[in-house]
Structure formats: structure tokens, C-alpha cells
Coordinates of C-alpha atoms and ligand atoms in Angstrom, one line a residue:
X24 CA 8.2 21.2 -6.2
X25 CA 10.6 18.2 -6.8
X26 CA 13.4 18.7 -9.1
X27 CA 13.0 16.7 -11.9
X28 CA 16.2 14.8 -12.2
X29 CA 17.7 13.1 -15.5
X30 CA 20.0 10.0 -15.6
X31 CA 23.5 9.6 -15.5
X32 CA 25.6 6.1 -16.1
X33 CA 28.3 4.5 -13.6
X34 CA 30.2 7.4 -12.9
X35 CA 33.4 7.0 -14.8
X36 CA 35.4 8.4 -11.9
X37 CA 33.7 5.3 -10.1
X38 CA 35.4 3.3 -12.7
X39 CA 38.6 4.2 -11.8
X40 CA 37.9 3.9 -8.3
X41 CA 36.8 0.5 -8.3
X42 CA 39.9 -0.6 -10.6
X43 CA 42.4 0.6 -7.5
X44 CA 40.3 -0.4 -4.4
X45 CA 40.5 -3.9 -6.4
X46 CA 43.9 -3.7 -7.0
X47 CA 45.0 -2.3 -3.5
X48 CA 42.7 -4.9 -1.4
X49 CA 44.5 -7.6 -3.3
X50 CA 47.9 -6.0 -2.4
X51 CA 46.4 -5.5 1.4
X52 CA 45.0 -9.1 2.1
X53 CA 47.3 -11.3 -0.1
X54 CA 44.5 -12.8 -1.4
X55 CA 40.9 -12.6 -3.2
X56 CA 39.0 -10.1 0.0
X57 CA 35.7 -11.4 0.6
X58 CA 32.5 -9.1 1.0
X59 CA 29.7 -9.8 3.5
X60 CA 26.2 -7.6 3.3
X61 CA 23.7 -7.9 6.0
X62 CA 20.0 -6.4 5.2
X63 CA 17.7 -5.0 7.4
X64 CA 14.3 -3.5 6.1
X65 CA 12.2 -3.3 3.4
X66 CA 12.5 -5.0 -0.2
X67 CA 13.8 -1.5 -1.1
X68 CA 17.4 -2.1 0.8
X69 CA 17.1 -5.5 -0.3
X70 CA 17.0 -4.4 -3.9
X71 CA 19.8 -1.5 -2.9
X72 CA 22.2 -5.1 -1.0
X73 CA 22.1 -6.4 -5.0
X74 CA 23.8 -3.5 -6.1
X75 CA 25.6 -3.1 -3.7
X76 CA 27.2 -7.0 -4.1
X77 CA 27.4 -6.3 -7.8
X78 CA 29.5 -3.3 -7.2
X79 CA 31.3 -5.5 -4.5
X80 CA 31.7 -7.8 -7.4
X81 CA 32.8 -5.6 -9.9
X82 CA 35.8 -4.0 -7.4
X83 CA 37.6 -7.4 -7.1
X84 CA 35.6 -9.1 -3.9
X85 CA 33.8 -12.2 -3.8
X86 CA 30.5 -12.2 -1.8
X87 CA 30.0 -14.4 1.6
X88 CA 27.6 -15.3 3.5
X89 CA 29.9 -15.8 6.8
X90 CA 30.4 -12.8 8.3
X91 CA 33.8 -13.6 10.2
X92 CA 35.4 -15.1 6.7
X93 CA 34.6 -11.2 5.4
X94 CA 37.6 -8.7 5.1
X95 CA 34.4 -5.9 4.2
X96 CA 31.9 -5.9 6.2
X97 CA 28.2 -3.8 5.2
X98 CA 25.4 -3.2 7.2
X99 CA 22.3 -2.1 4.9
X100 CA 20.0 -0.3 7.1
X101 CA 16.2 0.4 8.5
X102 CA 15.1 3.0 10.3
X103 CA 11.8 2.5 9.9
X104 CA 11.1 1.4 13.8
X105 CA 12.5 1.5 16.9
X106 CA 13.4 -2.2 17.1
X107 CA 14.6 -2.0 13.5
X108 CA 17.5 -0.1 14.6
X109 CA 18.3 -1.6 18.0
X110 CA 19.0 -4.7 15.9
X111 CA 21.0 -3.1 13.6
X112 CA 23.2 -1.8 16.5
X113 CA 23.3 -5.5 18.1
X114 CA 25.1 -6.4 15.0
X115 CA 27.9 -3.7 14.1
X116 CA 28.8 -4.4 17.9
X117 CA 29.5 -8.1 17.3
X118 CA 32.2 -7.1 14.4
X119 CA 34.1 -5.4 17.6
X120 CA 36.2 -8.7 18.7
X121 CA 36.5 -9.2 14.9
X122 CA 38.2 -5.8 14.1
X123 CA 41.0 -6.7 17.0
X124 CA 42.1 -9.8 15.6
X125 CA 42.6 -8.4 12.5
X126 CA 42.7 -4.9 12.2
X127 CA 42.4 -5.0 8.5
X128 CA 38.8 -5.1 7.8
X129 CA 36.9 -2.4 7.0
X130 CA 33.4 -2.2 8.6
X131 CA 30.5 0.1 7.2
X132 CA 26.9 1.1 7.6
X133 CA 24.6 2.5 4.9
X134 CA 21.5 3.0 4.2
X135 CA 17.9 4.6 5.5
X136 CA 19.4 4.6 9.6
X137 CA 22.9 5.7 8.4
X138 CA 21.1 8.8 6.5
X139 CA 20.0 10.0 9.9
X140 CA 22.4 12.8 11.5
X141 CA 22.1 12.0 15.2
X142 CA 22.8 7.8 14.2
X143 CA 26.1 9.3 12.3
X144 CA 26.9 11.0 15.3
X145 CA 26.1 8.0 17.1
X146 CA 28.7 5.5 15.3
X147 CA 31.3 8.4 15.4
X148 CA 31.2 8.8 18.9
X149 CA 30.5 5.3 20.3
X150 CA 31.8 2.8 17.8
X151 CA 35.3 3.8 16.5
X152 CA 35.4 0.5 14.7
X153 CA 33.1 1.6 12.3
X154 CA 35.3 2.5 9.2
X155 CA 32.5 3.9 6.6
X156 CA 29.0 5.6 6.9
X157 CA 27.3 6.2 3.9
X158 CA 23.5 7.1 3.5
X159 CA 21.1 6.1 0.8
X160 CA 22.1 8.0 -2.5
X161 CA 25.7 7.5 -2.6
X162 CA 26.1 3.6 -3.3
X163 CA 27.9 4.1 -6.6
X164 CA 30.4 5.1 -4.7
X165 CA 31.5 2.3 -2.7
X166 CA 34.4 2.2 -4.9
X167 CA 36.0 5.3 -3.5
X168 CA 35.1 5.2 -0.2
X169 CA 36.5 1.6 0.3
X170 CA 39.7 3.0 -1.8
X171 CA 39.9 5.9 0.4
X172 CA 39.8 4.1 3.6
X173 CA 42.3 1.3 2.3
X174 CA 44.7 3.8 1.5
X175 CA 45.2 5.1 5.0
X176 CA 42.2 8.1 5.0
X177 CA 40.5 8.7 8.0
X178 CA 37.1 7.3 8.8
X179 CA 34.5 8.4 6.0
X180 CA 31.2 9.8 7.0
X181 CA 29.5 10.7 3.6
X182 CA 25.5 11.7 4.5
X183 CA 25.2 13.0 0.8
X184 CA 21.2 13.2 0.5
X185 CA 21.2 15.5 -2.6
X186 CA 18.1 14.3 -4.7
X187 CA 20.6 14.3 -7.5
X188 CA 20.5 12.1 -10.7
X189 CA 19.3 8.5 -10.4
X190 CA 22.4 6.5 -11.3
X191 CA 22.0 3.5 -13.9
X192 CA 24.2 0.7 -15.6
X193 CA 25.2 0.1 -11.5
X194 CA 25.9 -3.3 -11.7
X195 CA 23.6 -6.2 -9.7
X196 CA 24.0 -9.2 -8.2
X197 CA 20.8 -10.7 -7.4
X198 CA 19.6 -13.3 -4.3
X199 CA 17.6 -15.5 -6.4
X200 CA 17.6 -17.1 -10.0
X201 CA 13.1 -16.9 -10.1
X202 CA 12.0 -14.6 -7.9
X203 CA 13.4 -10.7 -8.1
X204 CA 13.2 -7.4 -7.6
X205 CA 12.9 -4.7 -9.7
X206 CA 13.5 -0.6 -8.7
X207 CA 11.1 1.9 -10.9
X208 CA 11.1 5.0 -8.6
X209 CA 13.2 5.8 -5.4
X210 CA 12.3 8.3 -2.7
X211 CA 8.8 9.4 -0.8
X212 CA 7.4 13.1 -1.2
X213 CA 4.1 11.7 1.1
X214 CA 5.3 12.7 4.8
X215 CA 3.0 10.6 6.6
X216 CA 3.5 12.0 9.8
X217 CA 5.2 8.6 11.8
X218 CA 7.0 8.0 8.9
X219 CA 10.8 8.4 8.6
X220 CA 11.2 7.4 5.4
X221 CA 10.8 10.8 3.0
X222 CA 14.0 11.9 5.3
X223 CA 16.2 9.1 4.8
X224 CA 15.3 8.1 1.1
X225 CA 14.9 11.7 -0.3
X226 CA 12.6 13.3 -2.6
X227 CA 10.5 10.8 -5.1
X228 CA 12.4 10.2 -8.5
X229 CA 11.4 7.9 -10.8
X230 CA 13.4 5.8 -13.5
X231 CA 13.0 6.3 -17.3
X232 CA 10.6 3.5 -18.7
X233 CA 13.4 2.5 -21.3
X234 CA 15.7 1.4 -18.5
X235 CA 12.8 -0.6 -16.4
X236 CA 11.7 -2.1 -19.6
X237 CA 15.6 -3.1 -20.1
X238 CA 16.1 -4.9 -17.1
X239 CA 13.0 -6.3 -16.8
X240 CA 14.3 -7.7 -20.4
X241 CA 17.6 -9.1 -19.1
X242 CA 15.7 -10.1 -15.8
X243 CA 13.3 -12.6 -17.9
X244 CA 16.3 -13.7 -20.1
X245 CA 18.0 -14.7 -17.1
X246 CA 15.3 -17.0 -16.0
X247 CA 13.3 -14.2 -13.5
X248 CA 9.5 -15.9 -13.3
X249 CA 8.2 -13.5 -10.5
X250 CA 9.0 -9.6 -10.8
X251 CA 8.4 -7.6 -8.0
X252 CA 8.4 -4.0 -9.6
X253 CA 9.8 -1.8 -6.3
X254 CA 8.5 2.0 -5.3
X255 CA 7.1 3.5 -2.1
X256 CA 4.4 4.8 -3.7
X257 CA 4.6 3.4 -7.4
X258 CA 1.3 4.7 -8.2
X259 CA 2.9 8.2 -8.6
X260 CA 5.5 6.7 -10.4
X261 CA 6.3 9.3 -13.7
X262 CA 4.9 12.0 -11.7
X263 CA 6.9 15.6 -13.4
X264 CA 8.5 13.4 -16.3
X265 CA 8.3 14.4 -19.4
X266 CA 7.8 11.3 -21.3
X267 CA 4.4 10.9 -20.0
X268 CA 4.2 7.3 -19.0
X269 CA 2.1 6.6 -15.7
X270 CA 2.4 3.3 -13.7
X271 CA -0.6 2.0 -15.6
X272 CA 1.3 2.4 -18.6
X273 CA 4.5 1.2 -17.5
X274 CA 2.8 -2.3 -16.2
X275 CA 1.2 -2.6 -19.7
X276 CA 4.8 -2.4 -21.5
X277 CA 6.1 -4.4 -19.0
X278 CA 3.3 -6.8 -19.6
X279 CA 3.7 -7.0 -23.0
X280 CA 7.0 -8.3 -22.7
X281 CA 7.5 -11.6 -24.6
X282 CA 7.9 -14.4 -22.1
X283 CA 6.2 -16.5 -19.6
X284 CA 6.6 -14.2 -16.5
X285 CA 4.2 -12.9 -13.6
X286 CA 4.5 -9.2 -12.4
X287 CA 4.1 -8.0 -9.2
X288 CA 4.3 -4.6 -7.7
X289 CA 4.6 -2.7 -4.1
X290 CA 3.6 -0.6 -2.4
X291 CA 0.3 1.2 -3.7
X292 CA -0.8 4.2 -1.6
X293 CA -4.7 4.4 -1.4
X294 CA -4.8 8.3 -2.4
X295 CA -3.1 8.1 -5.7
X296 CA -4.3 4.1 -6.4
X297 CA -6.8 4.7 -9.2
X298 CA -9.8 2.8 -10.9
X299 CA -7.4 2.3 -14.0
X300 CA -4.6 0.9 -12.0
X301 CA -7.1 -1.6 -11.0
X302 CA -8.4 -1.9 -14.7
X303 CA -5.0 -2.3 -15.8
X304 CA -4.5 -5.3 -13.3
X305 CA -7.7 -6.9 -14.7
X306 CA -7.0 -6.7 -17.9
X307 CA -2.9 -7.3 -18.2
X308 CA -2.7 -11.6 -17.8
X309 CA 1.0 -11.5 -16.5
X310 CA -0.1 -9.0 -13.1
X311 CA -0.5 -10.8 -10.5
X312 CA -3.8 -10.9 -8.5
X313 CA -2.4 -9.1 -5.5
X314 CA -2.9 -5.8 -4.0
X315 CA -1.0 -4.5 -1.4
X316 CA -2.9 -1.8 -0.4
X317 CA -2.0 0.0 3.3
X318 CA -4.6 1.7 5.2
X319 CA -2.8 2.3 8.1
X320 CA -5.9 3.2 10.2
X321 CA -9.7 2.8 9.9
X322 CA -10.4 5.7 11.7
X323 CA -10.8 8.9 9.7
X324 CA -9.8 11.3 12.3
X325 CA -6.7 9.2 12.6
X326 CA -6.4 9.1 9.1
X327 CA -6.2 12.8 8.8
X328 CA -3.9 13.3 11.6
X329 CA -1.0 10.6 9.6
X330 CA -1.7 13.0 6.6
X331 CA -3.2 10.2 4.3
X332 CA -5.1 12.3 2.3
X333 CA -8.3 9.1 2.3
X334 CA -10.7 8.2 4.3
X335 CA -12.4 5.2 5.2
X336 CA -15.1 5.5 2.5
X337 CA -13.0 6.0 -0.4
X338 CA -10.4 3.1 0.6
X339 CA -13.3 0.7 1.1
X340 CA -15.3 1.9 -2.3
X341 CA -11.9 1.4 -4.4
X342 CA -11.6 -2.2 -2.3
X343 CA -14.9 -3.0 -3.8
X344 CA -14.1 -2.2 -7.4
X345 CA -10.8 -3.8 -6.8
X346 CA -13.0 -7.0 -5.8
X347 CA -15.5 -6.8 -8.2
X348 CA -13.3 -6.5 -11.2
X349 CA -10.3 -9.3 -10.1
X350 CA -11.4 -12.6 -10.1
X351 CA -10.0 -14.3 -6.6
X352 CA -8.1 -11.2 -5.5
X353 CA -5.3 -11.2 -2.6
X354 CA -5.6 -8.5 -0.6
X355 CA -2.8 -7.2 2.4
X356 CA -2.3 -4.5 4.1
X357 CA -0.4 -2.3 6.4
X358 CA -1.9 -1.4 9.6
X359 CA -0.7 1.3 12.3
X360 CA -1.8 0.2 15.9
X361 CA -1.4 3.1 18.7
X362 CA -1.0 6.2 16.6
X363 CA -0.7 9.0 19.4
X364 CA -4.0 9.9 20.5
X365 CA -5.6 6.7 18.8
X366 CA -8.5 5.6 21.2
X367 CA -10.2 2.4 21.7
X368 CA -13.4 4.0 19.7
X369 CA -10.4 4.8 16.9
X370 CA -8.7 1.4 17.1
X371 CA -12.3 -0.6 16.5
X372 CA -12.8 1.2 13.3
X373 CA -9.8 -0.4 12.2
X374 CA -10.9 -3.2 13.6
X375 CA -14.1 -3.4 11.6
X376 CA -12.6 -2.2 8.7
X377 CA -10.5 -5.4 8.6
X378 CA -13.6 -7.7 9.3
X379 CA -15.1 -6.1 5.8
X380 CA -12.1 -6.2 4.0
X381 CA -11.2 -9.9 4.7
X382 CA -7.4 -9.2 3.7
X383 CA -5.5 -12.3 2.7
X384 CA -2.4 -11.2 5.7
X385 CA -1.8 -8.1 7.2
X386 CA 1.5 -6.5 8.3
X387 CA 0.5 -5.0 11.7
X388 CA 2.6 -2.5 13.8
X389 CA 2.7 -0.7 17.0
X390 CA 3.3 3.0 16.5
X391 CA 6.6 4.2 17.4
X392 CA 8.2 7.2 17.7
X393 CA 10.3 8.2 14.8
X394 CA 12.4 11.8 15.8
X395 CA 12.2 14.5 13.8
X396 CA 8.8 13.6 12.6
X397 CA 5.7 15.3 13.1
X398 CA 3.9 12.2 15.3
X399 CA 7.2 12.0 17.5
X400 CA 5.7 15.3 18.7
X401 CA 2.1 14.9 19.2
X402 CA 0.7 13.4 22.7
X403 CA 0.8 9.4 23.0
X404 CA -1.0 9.0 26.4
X405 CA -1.9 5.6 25.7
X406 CA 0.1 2.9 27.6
X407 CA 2.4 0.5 25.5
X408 CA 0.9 -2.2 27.7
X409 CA -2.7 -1.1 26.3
X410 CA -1.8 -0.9 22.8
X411 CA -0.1 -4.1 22.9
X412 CA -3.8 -5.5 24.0
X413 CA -5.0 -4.0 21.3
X414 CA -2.6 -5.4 18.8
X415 CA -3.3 -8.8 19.9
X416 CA -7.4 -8.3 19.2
X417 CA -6.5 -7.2 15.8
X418 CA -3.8 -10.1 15.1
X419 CA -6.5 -12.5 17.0
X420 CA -9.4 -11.1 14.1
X421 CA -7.0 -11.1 11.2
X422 CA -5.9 -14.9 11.9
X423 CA -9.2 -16.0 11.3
X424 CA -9.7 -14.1 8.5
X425 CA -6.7 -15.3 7.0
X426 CA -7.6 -19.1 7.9
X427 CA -10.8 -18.4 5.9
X428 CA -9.3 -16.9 3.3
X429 CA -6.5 -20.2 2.8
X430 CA -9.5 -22.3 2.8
X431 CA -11.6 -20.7 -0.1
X432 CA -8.9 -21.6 -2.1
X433 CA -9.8 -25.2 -2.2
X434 CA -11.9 -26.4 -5.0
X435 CA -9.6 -23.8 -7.4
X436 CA -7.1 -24.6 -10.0
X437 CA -4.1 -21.9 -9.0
X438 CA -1.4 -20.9 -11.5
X439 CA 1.1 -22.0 -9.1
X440 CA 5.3 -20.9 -9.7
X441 CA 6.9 -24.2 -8.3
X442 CA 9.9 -22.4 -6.6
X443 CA 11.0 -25.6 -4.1
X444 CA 10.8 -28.9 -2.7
X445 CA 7.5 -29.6 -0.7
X446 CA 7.9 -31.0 3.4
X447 CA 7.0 -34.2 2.1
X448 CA 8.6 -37.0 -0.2
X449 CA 7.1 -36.4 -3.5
X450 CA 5.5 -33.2 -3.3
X451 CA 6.5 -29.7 -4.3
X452 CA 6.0 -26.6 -3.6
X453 CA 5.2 -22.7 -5.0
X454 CA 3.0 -20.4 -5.1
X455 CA -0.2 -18.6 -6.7
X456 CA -0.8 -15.3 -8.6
X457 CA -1.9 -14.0 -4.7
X458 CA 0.1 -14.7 -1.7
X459 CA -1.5 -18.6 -1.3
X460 CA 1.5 -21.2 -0.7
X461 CA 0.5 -24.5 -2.3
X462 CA 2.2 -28.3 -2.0
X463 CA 1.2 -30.7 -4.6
X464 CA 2.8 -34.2 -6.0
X465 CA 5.8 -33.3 -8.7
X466 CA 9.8 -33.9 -9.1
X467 CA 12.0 -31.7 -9.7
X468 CA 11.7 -31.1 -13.3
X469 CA 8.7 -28.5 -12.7
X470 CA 11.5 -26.3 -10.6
X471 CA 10.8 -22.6 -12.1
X472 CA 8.4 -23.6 -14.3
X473 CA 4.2 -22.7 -14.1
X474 CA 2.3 -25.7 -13.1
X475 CA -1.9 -25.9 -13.0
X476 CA -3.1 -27.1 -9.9
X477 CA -6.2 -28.1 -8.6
X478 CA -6.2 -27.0 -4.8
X479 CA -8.0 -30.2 -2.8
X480 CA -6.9 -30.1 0.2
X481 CA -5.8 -28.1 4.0
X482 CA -3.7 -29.3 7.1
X483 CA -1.7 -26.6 7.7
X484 CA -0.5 -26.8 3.9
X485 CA -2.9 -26.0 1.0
X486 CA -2.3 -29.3 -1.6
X487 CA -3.4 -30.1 -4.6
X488 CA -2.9 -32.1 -7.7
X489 CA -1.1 -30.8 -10.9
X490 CA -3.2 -31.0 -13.4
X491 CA -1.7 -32.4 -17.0
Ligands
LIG7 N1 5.8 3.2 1.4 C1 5.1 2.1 1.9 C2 5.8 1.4 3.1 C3 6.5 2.2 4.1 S1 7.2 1.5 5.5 C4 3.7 2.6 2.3 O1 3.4 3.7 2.2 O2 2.9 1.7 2.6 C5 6.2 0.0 5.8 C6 5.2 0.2 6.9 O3 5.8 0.4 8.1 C7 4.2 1.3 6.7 O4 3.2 1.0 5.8 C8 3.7 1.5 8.1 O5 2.6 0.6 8.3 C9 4.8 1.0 8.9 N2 5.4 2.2 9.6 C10 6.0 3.2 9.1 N3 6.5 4.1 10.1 C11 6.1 3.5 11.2 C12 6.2 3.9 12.6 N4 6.8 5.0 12.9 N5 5.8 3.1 13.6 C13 5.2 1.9 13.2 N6 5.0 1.5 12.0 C14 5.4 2.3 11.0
LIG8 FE1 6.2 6.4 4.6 FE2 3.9 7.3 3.8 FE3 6.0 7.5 2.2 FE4 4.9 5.1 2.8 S1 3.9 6.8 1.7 S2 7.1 5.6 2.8 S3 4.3 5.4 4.9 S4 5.8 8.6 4.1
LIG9 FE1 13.4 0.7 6.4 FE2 14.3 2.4 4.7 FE3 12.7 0.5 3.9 S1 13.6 2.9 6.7 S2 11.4 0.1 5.6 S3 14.7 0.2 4.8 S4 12.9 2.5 3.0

């Protein structure tokens, strides 16, 4: 059973910490330090960067975007593919010839690759630049580590994965002014079987509704037009808490939130995504008419063997009712190509399953190994050449469908978040309740605001005409 795990504030010991490591970089650089964060991965460590530059903030350093101007470096991490971390190990090599010109700056890693054991080993062993590790659950306390090390400590390898209390008031510093993200739940207790995550990331834990419902407040005060609310699974989100709000429930507070705003939400897993989830979309004006909706596979004995707990049939019937009851739905999805032991005859169930569906996009991957999960052990015999073949067909299928999909959008007047300039003089740019990008003539004064438009038009660009 999870533990079920209360709240706790900024850690007043934090407090302290973050008064002397701002006080002692100062002292150390002989001048304001600057901070620079790199982000790899999901919208989950891009959400986890925020805090991490508010706490940055907050402990005297001023946030960069030029890695060589940066007396702290942080890599955020993914370790959700192979590639993921082969990038991520690209990168802490170029701050090398940085660290020898001035031995001052403190490099770290953190995050979901970071958690792992045999990567800490890794960056102890082979890359003695590398100041601080620090996994997935111990951001709050940047403060101390970066005092530690600054104070003449050793290299700090902290890999504390304890489930322990979710930490609040942590201070943020978000990316965008219109567009942001907002944590309900952290953790995975699903153990798909390729999936690294539930090791990383820890045991599901979800945030009290109060303190959602607060910074979703301050979020829309601020200006914040699109909310992305952020879980791996936030349709379990309240699962063991005693205050008895489900997602459903928290999307209908959230909605009834004064303000002209536009919720979205990811991800939804298929086995706990329920008809009144999809009621609740229908019927709450502020959710957006998306659904991300993964189904990894098409095939049911593939299904079974990622430990899904759906099949085919019930995915597709709750796509249906999806369809039926939200007016010009976006679907997208998460596919899986290559699970070990996937065949051909496997593959073209996902194949046809996509041809039904008609997703709007799809985020499609080749299987890879993750150790220490229970795919990593199971025969592959299938080529990377061959499944490589096979990804193609499926990306060749999906881009029509998606082309088909841009196009029934014309002849429709979209609710349309104007969030830029257009590639043309005069026009402008944003984008519908779904995933549709749209240009249309404006200026500048419709910048963050809602704008009708009457889609009339596709070269490449869906355009339209704002409607008075
Ligand atoms: N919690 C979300 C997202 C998890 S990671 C969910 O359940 O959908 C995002 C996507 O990465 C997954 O949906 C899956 O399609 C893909 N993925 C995860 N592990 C993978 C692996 N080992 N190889 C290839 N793709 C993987
Ligand atoms: Fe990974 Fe599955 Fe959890 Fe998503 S639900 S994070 S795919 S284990
Ligand atoms: Fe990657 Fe961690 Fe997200 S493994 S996909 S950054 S939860």
C-alpha cells in the first residue's frame, strides 16, 4: 500500500540554508552568481526547472540562459529512453573545459536519470567535475547542498527517494507569462513494465486540493490563460486521501474559478480514465477539448505483457463516448513501437487501431531497454532495423490522419488563445481548445487575450478571420 503522506512547508532549516549559500556565493564570486538550468524530459521536470529557478532565486542567484555566463550549473534530467540520457551526458561533458578555467563553479545533475544508482555511480567514477547529484524528491534542498559544497564539503551525492512529505510554499519561477504548468500529484505506482519512471519519481502522492486551488488562483491573477494541470496518471489523482476529492472533482473547483482561463490536463491512463472524467470535460466550459489518452499498443496480448490493465475494446469504447459526448474533440496519444516480442501481426493492430481512432498527433517511440525493469528482461528478437520500418509505416499512417484532421477544422469558428506573432505581416498567431495552431489578421493588442476565429483557410498554416 502507499503511505499516505501529509504536507510540510519550506523546510525552515532550508531557510537558513538558502540565507548562507546566498551570502557565501556573493563572498565567493565578488559579485551577483548567476544560475543556469537545462531541462531534459517530460513537462513534469519542466515544472520541477521552475522551482528549482525560484529556489535559485530566492538563495541570491539570478537565472541565465548562457550556460558559460553561469557560476551554477543544473542539469534536470530524463531517463525515460536511451537517447534521453546519452544527451544528457553530451552536455555535463561540455561544462569540462568550463570547470578548468574557473574552478569555481559548481556543476550538478538532478532529476529522474540522477535517481538511478548505476548513473550516480557513473558521474562519480567518470566525471569528477560533477559537484552535486541529487535525485527527484530532494529539490528543497538545493539550499544546502550548494552551501555545503561552497563551503569546502566534498562532492554531494544525495539519492534520497523516501516517498516522504510532498513539500509546498517552494517558491517558482515560471517560463512563460500565458501558458503554464501546474503539479497536482507526483510519482507512478503503475509499473508498466518498460517504464522507468515508478523507480525514479517514487510512489504516487498527490497534493491537497486547497493548495492546487491556490496556485491555480495566483497562477490566473498573474495573467496564466492556459493551465496545464501535471500528473503521470492524474486520473488516480486523491487516490488514499482523506478528503475525498477525485480528479473529476478537482477539475470542477478548478473550473469554477473566477476568470477567463482554459484548463488542460496530462497524462490520463486508459484503465483508471472514467465515463465521468469525460462527463466532467463535457460539461466544465474552461477544459479544454483535448485528450491525451496513451495506448501504448493495439495489441492485447502486448497490452497485457506492458501490464496495462485495458485492452483494445475497452480503450476504443471509452474513445467513442469520449467522441460522442465532446463536440470537435483532439485526440493524442502515446504509442510503443517494438515492445519485446511485438510481431508484425501485433504491430498492425496498432496500426489499425490508429486508422479508427483518427488521433489529432501521436507521440510514437521505439521500445528501449530500460534496466532494472521487467521488459529489459524479456526476449527482443526483433531487429532495430525492422522496427525502425515499422515505425516509419505507423508515422507514414498517422501523417495523413493528422493532415485530415488540420483540415476539418476549416469552416469552424475556434476559441483561439493568441499567444504570438503570425509568419506574416499582419497576422497573428495561437491556438484552439485542441492542439490546432491557427494564424489569422490582428495586432498586437489581442497578445494573451481569447479571440473568435473563423478557420477559412490551409497552406501549411490553418487561417482564419477574427470574428468581431
Ligand atoms: N505517465 C505517462 C507518460 C510516461 S513517459 C503515461 O503513462 O502515459 C511518456 C511516454 O514515453 C510513455 O507514454 C511511453 O509511450 C514512452 N515510454 C516510456 N518508457 C519507454 C521505453 N522504455 N521505451 C520507449 N518509450 C517509452
Ligand atoms: Fe510509466 Fe506507466 Fe507510470 Fe506512465 S503510467 S509513468 S508509462 S509506469
Ligand atoms: Fe523523463 Fe522523468 Fe519525465 S524519466 S519523461 S523526466 S518523469
Amino acid at each position: 500500500m502507499p503511505q499516505i503522506k501529509k504536507e510540510t512547508g519550506f523546510p525552515a532549516e532550508q531557510s537558513v540554508y538558502v540565507e548562507r549559500a546566498a551570502a557565501l556565493a556573493l563572498k565567493i564570486y565578488g559579485k551577483t552568481p548567476r544560475a543556469f538550468v537545462a531541462t531534459f524530459g517530460c513537462q513534469q521536470n519542466v515544472s520541477d526547472s521552475e522551482r528549482i529557478k525560484g529556489i535559485l532565486e530566492k538563495s541570491g542567484y539570478v537565472i541565465t540562459e548562457k550556460m558559460p555566463d553561469a557560476q551554477l550549473i543544473i542539469f534536470n534530467t530524463c531517463a525515460v529512453r536511451e537517447h534521453a540520457e546519452e544527451r544528457v551526458y553530451g552536455n555535463i561533458g561540455m561544462t569540462k573545459a568550463l570547470k578548468r578555467d574557473n574552478p569555481n563553479i559548481i556543476v550538478a545533475v538532478c532529476g529522474c536519470m540522477a535517481q538511478r544508482q548505476s548513473v550516480a555511480d557513473k558521474l562519480r567514477k567518470s566525471y569528477p567535475y560533477v559537484d552535486i547529484v541529487f535525485g527527484t524528491q530532494t529539490q528543497h534542498r538545493l539550499p544546502e547542498f550548494i552551501y555545503r559544497r561552497l563551503s569546502g564539503s566534498g562532492r554531494i551525492f544525495d539519492l534520497t527517494l523516501d516517498n516522504g512529505d510532498i513539500c509546498e510554499d517552494v517558491p517558482v519561477r515560471r517560463d512563460g507569462s500565458l501558458k503554464g504548468w501546474l503539479p497536482i500529484m507526483y510519482g507512478c505506482d503503475n509499473f508498466c513494465t518498460y517504464c522507468i519512471v515508478p523507480y525514479v519519481r517514487g510512489r504516487e502522492r498527490s497534493r491537497q486540493p486547497e493548495r492546487i486551488l491556490d496556485e491555480a488562483r495566483e497562477m490566473i491573477a498573474a495573467g496564466f490563460k492556459d493551465i496545464t494541470l501535471l500528473g503521470q496518471n492524474v486520473n488516480s489523482y486523491g487516490k488514499g486521501e482523506a478528503h475525498g476529492v477525485d480528479f473529476s472533482g478537482l477539475l470542477r473547483r478548478i473550473n469554477a474559478l473566477d476568470g477567463d482561463f482554459r484548463i488542460r490536463f496530462m497524462t490520463s491512463h486508459p484503465k483508471d480514465c472514467t465515463r465521468e472524467l469525460i462527463d466532467t470535460i463535457s460539461s466544465c466550459e474552461k477544459v479544454s477539448s483535448h485528450l491525451h489518452l496513451p495506448f501504448q499498443s493495439g495489441s492485447d496480448r502486448i497490452l497485457k505483457l506492458m501490464n496495462r490493465h485495458y485492452d483494445r475494446k475497452t480503450y476504443l469504447e471509452l474513445i467513442d463516448y469520449a467522441k460522442k459526448r465532446i463536440p470537435d474533440l483532439s485526440l493524442t496519444s502515446d504509442v510503443i513501437v517494438g515492445f519485446p516480442g511485438e510481431t508484425y501481426e501485433d504491430f498492425k493492430e496498432t496500426l489499425s487501431l490508429v486508422r479508427e481512432v483518427e488521433f489529432s498527433s501521436l507521440f510514437t517511440f521505439i521500445y528501449s531497454p530500460r534496466e532494472g525493469t521487467p521488459a529489459a528482461a524479456m526476449d527482443d528478437p526483433v531487429p532495430r532495423r525492422e522496427k525502425g520500418k515499422w515505425f516509419d509505416e505507423l508515422l507514414k499512417t498517422q501523417e495523413e490522419i493528422s493532415e485530415r484532421n488540420i483540415l476539418r477544422h476549416i469552416g469552424r469558428t475556434c476559441r483561439v488563445l493568441c499567444d504570438g506573432f503570425g509568419g506574416a505581416e499582419g497576422f497573428m498567431s495561437g491556438h484552439d481548445s485542441g492542439t490546432a495552431a491557427i494564424e489569422f489578421m490582428g495586432d498586437e493588442s489581442m497578445l494573451g487575450k481569447f479571440v473568435s476565429v473563423r478557420v477559412d483557410s490551409y497552406d501549411g498554416v490553418l487561417r482564419g478571420a477574427a470574428e468581431k
